[in-house]
Short mmCIF file of C-alpha atoms in Angstrom, two decimals:
data_model
loop_
_atom_site.label_atom_id
_atom_site.label_comp_id
_atom_site.label_asym_id
_atom_site.label_seq_id
_atom_site.Cartn_x
_atom_site.Cartn_y
_atom_site.Cartn_z
CA MET A 758 -51.10 -22.25 38.88
CA ASN A 759 -50.42 -25.61 40.69
CA GLU A 760 -52.11 -26.60 44.38
CA VAL A 761 -48.80 -26.11 46.54
CA ARG A 762 -47.84 -28.27 49.54
CA SER A 763 -44.86 -28.67 51.97
CA LEU A 764 -41.91 -30.70 53.35
CA TRP A 765 -40.08 -30.22 56.29
CA TRP A 766 -36.33 -31.65 56.04
CA ALA A 767 -33.01 -30.73 58.26
CA CYS A 768 -29.57 -31.49 57.01
CA ARG A 769 -26.25 -30.90 57.85
CA VAL A 770 -24.19 -28.34 57.03
CA PRO A 771 -20.63 -29.43 56.09
CA GLY A 772 -17.75 -27.47 57.51
CA LEU A 773 -19.52 -26.05 60.30
CA LYS A 774 -19.74 -26.73 64.70
CA GLU A 775 -22.35 -27.97 66.99
CA PRO A 776 -24.82 -27.80 67.49
CA PHE A 777 -25.06 -24.67 64.68
CA ASP A 778 -24.12 -27.19 61.96
CA THR A 779 -28.48 -28.23 61.60
CA ALA A 780 -30.15 -26.50 58.83
CA HIS A 781 -33.88 -26.74 58.65
CA LEU A 782 -35.82 -27.44 55.24
CA ARG A 783 -38.59 -26.20 54.11
CA VAL A 784 -39.22 -27.80 50.33
CA PHE A 785 -42.58 -26.37 48.28
CA TYR A 786 -43.93 -28.48 45.53
CA PRO A 787 -46.73 -28.39 42.99
CA ALA A 788 -48.71 -30.88 44.36
CA ARG A 789 -52.39 -32.66 43.29
CA ALA A 790 -54.81 -34.40 45.89
CA THR A 791 -56.26 -37.14 45.17
CA GLY A 792 -58.18 -37.39 48.28
CA SER A 793 -56.99 -41.01 49.55
CA ASP A 794 -57.23 -41.70 53.42
CA ALA A 795 -54.03 -41.42 53.50
CA GLU A 796 -53.61 -38.05 52.57
CA ARG A 797 -56.28 -37.94 54.54
CA LEU A 798 -54.40 -39.13 57.62
CA THR A 799 -51.57 -37.53 57.19
CA GLY A 800 -51.49 -34.58 55.68
CA VAL A 801 -48.62 -35.82 52.82
CA VAL A 802 -50.22 -34.43 49.15
CA ALA A 803 -48.41 -36.52 46.39
CA ALA A 804 -46.50 -34.62 43.91
CA ASP A 805 -48.38 -33.70 40.46
CA ALA A 806 -46.68 -36.02 38.64
CA GLY A 807 -47.31 -35.19 35.28
CA SER A 808 -45.81 -32.12 35.72
CA GLY A 809 -42.43 -33.15 36.32
CA PRO A 810 -39.63 -34.19 36.42
CA PHE A 811 -39.63 -30.06 38.87
CA PRO A 812 -36.18 -27.69 38.36
CA VAL A 813 -35.49 -26.59 41.88
CA VAL A 814 -35.24 -23.63 43.08
CA VAL A 815 -33.16 -22.36 46.66
CA LEU A 816 -33.88 -19.27 48.05
CA LEU A 817 -31.27 -18.06 50.71
CA PRO A 818 -32.47 -15.50 53.55
CA GLY A 819 -31.21 -12.29 54.55
CA ILE A 820 -29.20 -11.72 58.29
CA ASN A 821 -31.70 -12.17 61.15
CA VAL A 822 -34.36 -12.64 58.25
CA PRO A 823 -36.45 -15.95 59.46
CA ALA A 824 -37.25 -18.02 56.03
CA ASP A 825 -41.12 -17.82 56.65
CA SER A 826 -40.62 -14.12 55.48
CA TYR A 827 -39.83 -15.54 51.87
CA ARG A 828 -42.43 -18.38 52.06
CA TRP A 829 -45.24 -16.49 49.84
CA LEU A 830 -42.42 -15.95 46.88
CA ALA A 831 -41.67 -19.73 47.52
CA VAL A 832 -45.17 -20.38 47.02
CA LEU A 833 -45.78 -18.34 44.30
CA LEU A 834 -42.71 -20.01 42.04
CA ALA A 835 -43.98 -24.01 43.12
CA GLY A 836 -47.43 -22.46 41.57
CA ARG A 837 -45.49 -21.86 38.45
CA GLY A 838 -44.07 -25.38 38.02
CA PHE A 839 -40.42 -25.46 40.57
CA VAL A 840 -39.37 -26.99 43.50
CA VAL A 841 -38.99 -24.68 45.87
CA VAL A 842 -36.67 -24.96 48.86
CA THR A 843 -36.07 -22.18 52.14
CA PRO A 844 -33.37 -23.04 54.74
CA GLU A 845 -33.30 -21.83 57.18
CA LEU A 846 -30.20 -21.67 59.43
CA VAL A 847 -28.69 -20.28 62.73
CA GLY A 848 -24.84 -20.06 62.76
CA GLU A 849 -22.45 -17.51 64.57
CA LEU A 850 -22.51 -14.03 62.98
CA PHE A 851 -19.86 -11.24 62.35
CA GLY A 852 -18.76 -10.87 65.75
CA GLY A 853 -19.42 -14.00 67.43
CA SER A 854 -23.08 -13.56 67.79
CA HIS A 855 -25.62 -15.96 66.64
CA GLY A 856 -28.00 -15.69 63.85
CA VAL A 857 -30.16 -16.90 61.32
CA THR A 858 -26.97 -16.78 58.25
CA PRO A 859 -27.40 -17.94 54.63
CA GLY A 860 -23.78 -19.78 56.41
CA ILE A 861 -21.29 -16.83 55.27
CA ASP A 862 -17.81 -18.45 55.11
CA LEU A 863 -15.78 -15.81 55.57
CA GLU A 864 -12.71 -17.49 54.43
CA ALA A 865 -13.67 -18.19 51.26
CA CYS A 866 -14.40 -14.03 50.87
CA GLY A 867 -11.07 -13.33 51.20
CA PRO A 868 -7.78 -12.31 49.00
CA GLY A 869 -6.26 -15.11 47.65
CA ALA A 870 -9.32 -17.86 48.78
CA TYR A 871 -12.12 -16.28 46.33
CA GLY A 872 -13.20 -18.01 43.69
CA SER A 873 -11.72 -21.02 44.82
CA ARG A 874 -14.87 -22.82 46.30
CA ALA A 875 -18.33 -21.39 47.73
CA THR A 876 -18.63 -18.73 49.57
CA THR A 877 -21.31 -20.67 51.77
CA PRO A 878 -21.23 -24.30 52.02
CA LEU A 879 -25.14 -23.85 52.69
CA ILE A 880 -26.64 -24.10 48.68
CA GLY A 881 -24.25 -27.81 48.52
CA ALA A 882 -25.67 -29.25 52.01
CA VAL A 883 -29.42 -28.05 50.26
CA LEU A 884 -28.63 -30.13 46.98
CA ALA A 885 -27.14 -32.62 48.63
CA ALA A 886 -30.25 -33.20 50.74
CA LEU A 887 -32.72 -33.05 48.61
CA ALA A 888 -31.05 -35.61 46.22
CA GLU A 889 -30.61 -38.14 49.58
CA ARG A 890 -34.56 -37.80 50.74
CA ALA A 891 -36.57 -37.21 47.92
CA PRO A 892 -36.41 -41.08 47.19
CA ALA A 893 -38.39 -41.12 50.06
CA SER A 894 -40.50 -38.57 49.59
CA PRO A 895 -43.69 -37.77 47.76
CA LEU A 896 -40.54 -36.17 45.37
CA ALA A 897 -39.21 -39.51 44.32
CA GLY A 898 -37.93 -39.47 40.65
CA LEU A 899 -39.76 -36.04 40.60
CA LEU A 900 -36.19 -33.95 40.95
CA ASP A 901 -33.82 -32.17 38.08
CA ALA A 902 -31.16 -31.42 40.03
CA GLU A 903 -29.41 -30.49 36.99
CA ARG A 904 -32.08 -27.28 36.51
CA VAL A 905 -30.88 -24.97 39.10
CA VAL A 906 -31.50 -21.15 40.24
CA VAL A 907 -30.60 -19.89 43.27
CA GLY A 908 -32.49 -16.51 44.66
CA GLY A 909 -30.77 -14.52 47.53
CA HIS A 910 -32.18 -11.76 49.64
CA SER A 911 -29.37 -9.46 51.59
CA ALA A 912 -26.77 -11.24 52.13
CA GLY A 913 -28.42 -14.77 50.87
CA GLY A 914 -28.19 -12.98 47.25
CA THR A 915 -24.69 -11.78 48.04
CA VAL A 916 -23.18 -15.33 48.67
CA ALA A 917 -25.23 -16.64 45.63
CA LEU A 918 -23.64 -14.44 43.47
CA GLN A 919 -20.49 -15.42 44.76
CA SER A 920 -20.71 -19.24 45.20
CA ALA A 921 -22.51 -19.00 41.32
CA ALA A 922 -19.35 -21.05 39.57
CA HIS A 923 -19.29 -23.75 42.24
CA VAL A 924 -22.92 -24.59 41.46
CA PRO A 925 -23.81 -27.91 39.50
CA GLY A 926 -26.84 -27.44 37.60
CA LEU A 927 -26.74 -23.69 38.02
CA ARG A 928 -29.54 -22.00 35.40
CA GLY A 929 -29.57 -18.70 36.55
CA VAL A 930 -29.40 -15.79 39.98
CA PHE A 931 -31.86 -13.96 40.99
CA THR A 932 -30.96 -11.48 43.99
CA TYR A 933 -33.35 -8.57 46.02
CA GLY A 934 -30.87 -5.69 47.55
CA ALA A 935 -28.06 -7.62 47.01
CA HIS A 936 -24.37 -6.45 45.81
CA THR A 937 -20.73 -8.23 45.77
CA LEU A 938 -19.29 -5.44 47.36
CA VAL A 939 -16.87 -6.69 49.79
CA ALA A 940 -15.96 -5.56 54.14
CA ALA A 941 -12.45 -3.88 53.64
CA ALA A 942 -11.66 -5.71 56.92
CA LEU A 943 -11.37 -8.54 55.55
CA GLY A 944 -8.07 -7.98 53.75
CA HIS A 945 -9.11 -6.35 50.14
CA PRO A 946 -8.29 -3.14 48.87
CA PRO A 947 -11.23 -0.50 50.13
CA GLY A 948 -14.25 -0.36 47.20
CA THR A 949 -13.17 -3.50 46.10
CA VAL A 950 -15.96 -5.64 44.03
CA LEU A 951 -16.14 -9.10 44.14
CA PRO A 952 -16.71 -10.44 40.57
CA VAL A 953 -19.14 -13.03 39.66
CA GLY A 954 -17.83 -16.20 37.93
CA ALA A 955 -20.44 -17.98 36.49
CA GLU A 956 -21.91 -17.85 33.09
CA VAL A 957 -25.29 -17.54 33.33
CA PRO A 958 -28.32 -15.11 33.71
CA VAL A 959 -28.53 -12.55 36.33
CA LEU A 960 -31.30 -10.57 37.71
CA LEU A 961 -30.43 -8.03 39.89
CA MET A 962 -33.42 -6.16 42.06
CA SER A 963 -33.04 -3.23 43.87
CA GLY A 964 -35.39 -1.40 46.04
CA GLU A 965 -35.23 2.75 45.33
CA HIS A 966 -35.44 3.74 48.98
CA ASP A 967 -33.13 0.62 50.79
CA GLY A 968 -31.60 1.68 53.87
CA VAL A 969 -29.95 -1.13 54.69
CA VAL A 970 -27.74 -0.93 51.79
CA ALA A 971 -27.22 2.90 52.29
CA ALA A 972 -26.45 2.49 55.85
CA SER A 973 -23.74 -0.35 55.79
CA THR A 974 -21.18 1.78 52.82
CA ASP A 975 -18.25 2.44 55.75
CA ARG A 976 -18.28 -0.91 55.79
CA TYR A 977 -16.59 -1.45 52.30
CA GLY A 978 -13.02 0.99 53.40
CA ALA A 979 -14.07 3.97 50.94
CA ALA A 980 -15.80 7.22 50.83
CA PRO A 981 -19.46 6.72 49.86
CA ALA A 982 -18.80 8.56 46.66
CA ALA A 983 -16.92 6.48 45.32
CA ILE A 984 -18.65 3.83 46.59
CA ALA A 985 -21.73 5.04 44.56
CA ASP A 986 -24.79 2.19 44.35
CA PRO A 987 -23.22 -1.11 45.26
CA VAL A 988 -26.04 -2.44 43.56
CA ALA A 989 -24.91 -0.45 40.37
CA ARG A 990 -20.93 -1.39 40.99
CA THR A 991 -21.93 -4.66 40.85
CA PHE A 992 -23.63 -4.77 37.66
CA HIS A 993 -21.41 -3.18 35.88
CA ASP A 994 -18.19 -3.99 37.67
CA ALA A 995 -18.85 -7.89 38.92
CA LEU A 996 -21.18 -9.10 35.93
CA THR A 997 -19.39 -9.24 31.91
CA ASP A 998 -21.49 -8.48 29.28
CA ALA A 999 -23.89 -11.78 28.18
CA GLY A 1000 -26.14 -10.26 24.98
CA GLY A 1001 -28.37 -8.65 27.21
CA ALA A 1002 -28.67 -11.71 29.44
CA HIS A 1003 -28.09 -10.02 32.92
CA ALA A 1004 -30.53 -7.21 34.10
CA TRP A 1005 -30.61 -4.91 36.79
CA VAL A 1006 -33.95 -3.55 38.00
CA LYS A 1007 -34.43 -0.84 40.30
CA ILE A 1008 -38.30 -1.34 42.13
CA ALA A 1009 -39.61 2.32 42.27
CA GLY A 1010 -40.60 3.03 46.03
CA ALA A 1011 -39.50 -0.16 47.62
CA GLY A 1012 -37.29 -0.85 50.53
CA HIS A 1013 -35.04 -3.61 51.23
CA PHE A 1014 -37.56 -5.16 53.64
CA THR A 1015 -40.05 -5.33 51.05
CA ILE A 1016 -39.16 -8.97 49.75
CA CYS A 1017 -40.44 -10.05 52.98
CA ASP A 1018 -43.68 -10.65 54.04
CA PRO A 1019 -44.27 -10.32 56.91
CA VAL A 1020 -40.73 -8.00 57.75
CA ASP A 1021 -40.00 -9.23 61.51
CA ALA A 1022 -39.88 -5.33 63.16
CA THR A 1023 -38.40 -7.32 66.26
CA SER A 1024 -34.92 -8.81 64.11
CA ALA A 1025 -32.11 -7.65 61.24
CA ARG A 1026 -31.99 -3.91 60.71
CA SER A 1027 -35.51 -3.47 60.00
CA PHE A 1028 -35.82 0.20 61.87
CA LEU A 1029 -33.19 1.68 59.35
CA GLU A 1030 -36.45 2.08 56.76
CA ALA A 1031 -39.88 3.72 57.52
CA PRO A 1032 -42.61 2.30 56.39
CA ARG A 1033 -43.66 3.19 52.63
CA ALA A 1034 -47.16 3.11 50.37
CA GLY A 1035 -46.94 0.90 47.86
CA ARG A 1036 -45.10 -1.82 49.90
CA ASP A 1037 -47.77 -4.82 48.57
CA GLN A 1038 -47.56 -3.67 45.03
CA ALA A 1039 -43.88 -3.28 44.96
CA ARG A 1040 -43.83 -7.06 46.58
CA ALA A 1041 -45.69 -8.73 43.54
CA LEU A 1042 -43.10 -7.03 41.23
CA ILE A 1043 -40.68 -8.77 42.23
CA GLY A 1044 -42.33 -11.87 42.56
CA ARG A 1045 -43.15 -11.64 38.88
CA LEU A 1046 -39.58 -10.58 38.11
CA ALA A 1047 -38.81 -13.71 39.74
CA ALA A 1048 -41.23 -15.79 38.86
CA ALA A 1049 -40.14 -14.58 34.95
CA PHE A 1050 -36.92 -15.20 34.99
CA CYS A 1051 -37.06 -18.79 36.35
CA ALA A 1052 -39.45 -19.80 33.99
CA ALA A 1053 -37.16 -17.94 31.15
CA THR A 1054 -33.98 -19.55 32.83
CA LEU A 1055 -34.91 -23.49 34.29
CA PRO A 1056 -36.82 -25.18 31.49
CA GLU A 1057 -34.59 -27.41 28.83
CA ARG A 1058 -36.32 -25.53 26.04
CA PRO A 1059 -37.83 -22.27 27.22
CA SER A 1060 -41.77 -21.89 26.04
CA PRO A 1061 -41.89 -18.44 23.92
CA ALA A 1062 -44.41 -17.59 25.58
CA ASP A 1063 -42.20 -17.59 29.05
CA THR A 1064 -39.27 -15.81 26.85
CA ARG A 1065 -41.59 -12.76 25.67
CA ALA A 1066 -43.04 -12.77 28.90
CA TYR A 1067 -39.71 -11.96 30.81
CA GLY A 1068 -38.26 -9.64 28.11
CA ALA A 1069 -41.79 -7.52 28.69
CA LEU A 1070 -41.08 -6.91 32.41
CA LEU A 1071 -37.73 -5.51 31.72
CA ALA A 1072 -39.18 -3.72 28.19
CA PRO A 1073 -40.33 -0.21 28.17
CA PRO A 1074 -43.13 1.58 29.84
CA HIS A 1075 -41.18 0.00 32.88
CA PRO A 1076 -44.23 0.06 35.46
CA GLY A 1077 -43.41 -0.12 38.45
CA LEU A 1078 -39.65 -0.07 37.85
CA VAL A 1079 -37.52 3.29 38.01
CA SER A 1080 -34.75 1.86 35.59
CA VAL A 1081 -33.82 -0.95 34.11
CA LEU A 1082 -30.04 -1.63 32.29
CA ARG A 1083 -29.19 -5.02 30.35
CA ARG A 1084 -25.95 -6.45 29.88
#
C-alpha cells in the first residue's frame, strides 16, 4: 500500500446556475514524503513519481450523502496506485429543494434525449479540472486521463452507468446500490430500464437488505412485482453480454448505506434502514471488490495476479456474498 495524501480543488460545472455551479473536489493520490522543509511548512507531499502515471477513479455520491462518507474507499484505492476524486456538488434536487447531488440532468434522461449526452455534467467537469490543475500540483505529469474508472453510490452510480458512453478514456464502471430504472414521471413507459451504452466492464454491487431501493419502487410506474429487484433488472436488461466481464454481486447483510463511513443519520434516507451487525465486514468486502475491479481494468496490461485476484472474489464459495452473476 502506498502512502496517501489529498488535495482540495474546485471546478465549475457547465450548464448549472450560480451559486450551484461549483463542485468541490478532494483529490487523493499515492505520495512519497521526502522530509523537506517545504513539506513541513505547507503540508503538501510529493506524489510517488516512481509509481506513476496514475489512472483516475471518480467516485460519485448518492443524494445528500457527503463526499467524506467515501473517504475510506478513496484512501483504499489511492493506496493501490490510483488518483481518486470525490466531488461534492450542492445543487437542485427533485421538487426544487437543494442538497448534495451527482448533478443529474433530468432532460438528458428523458425519451428522445437519453443516449445523446451524459446524464450528469459532473464527470466531464471533474476530468477537465484534473487536466487543468494537475500541472501546477504534485501530480504534474503523473496523471493518465486515458485510463478512467467511474464509481458511484445510489444516484451517483445510476448516472455513472447512464453516462458511461460519454466518458473519454473510460475503462470500467462500478456501482453500489444503483440501477437504471427510470422514473415514470420523466415520460418513459412504466418499468423502463435505460440501457448502459458503453462497452466496458461493469461491476454492480448491491446489499441484501437495501431499504432505500425497496422504498423507491413506486417511482417507476409499474407494479412492484413487475419491477422485482431493480439492480437485477439492470444486470439482465441494461447490459449486453460481455463474455463474463460484467458482474453483479449481492453482499450478505448489507444495506443501502453500508458503503458509507460514517453514515450521516441527519441526512439522506438512512432512517429507512435499521443498523445491522457485520456492517464493517460487509463494507470491507465492498472495498476489496472495488479495488480488485480497478486493478483488473485500469492498467494498460493488468497483471495476471490482479486478474486472478478479481476473479477469485467472484468465484465460489463466495464468502460474504449472497450471489454472484456474470455475463
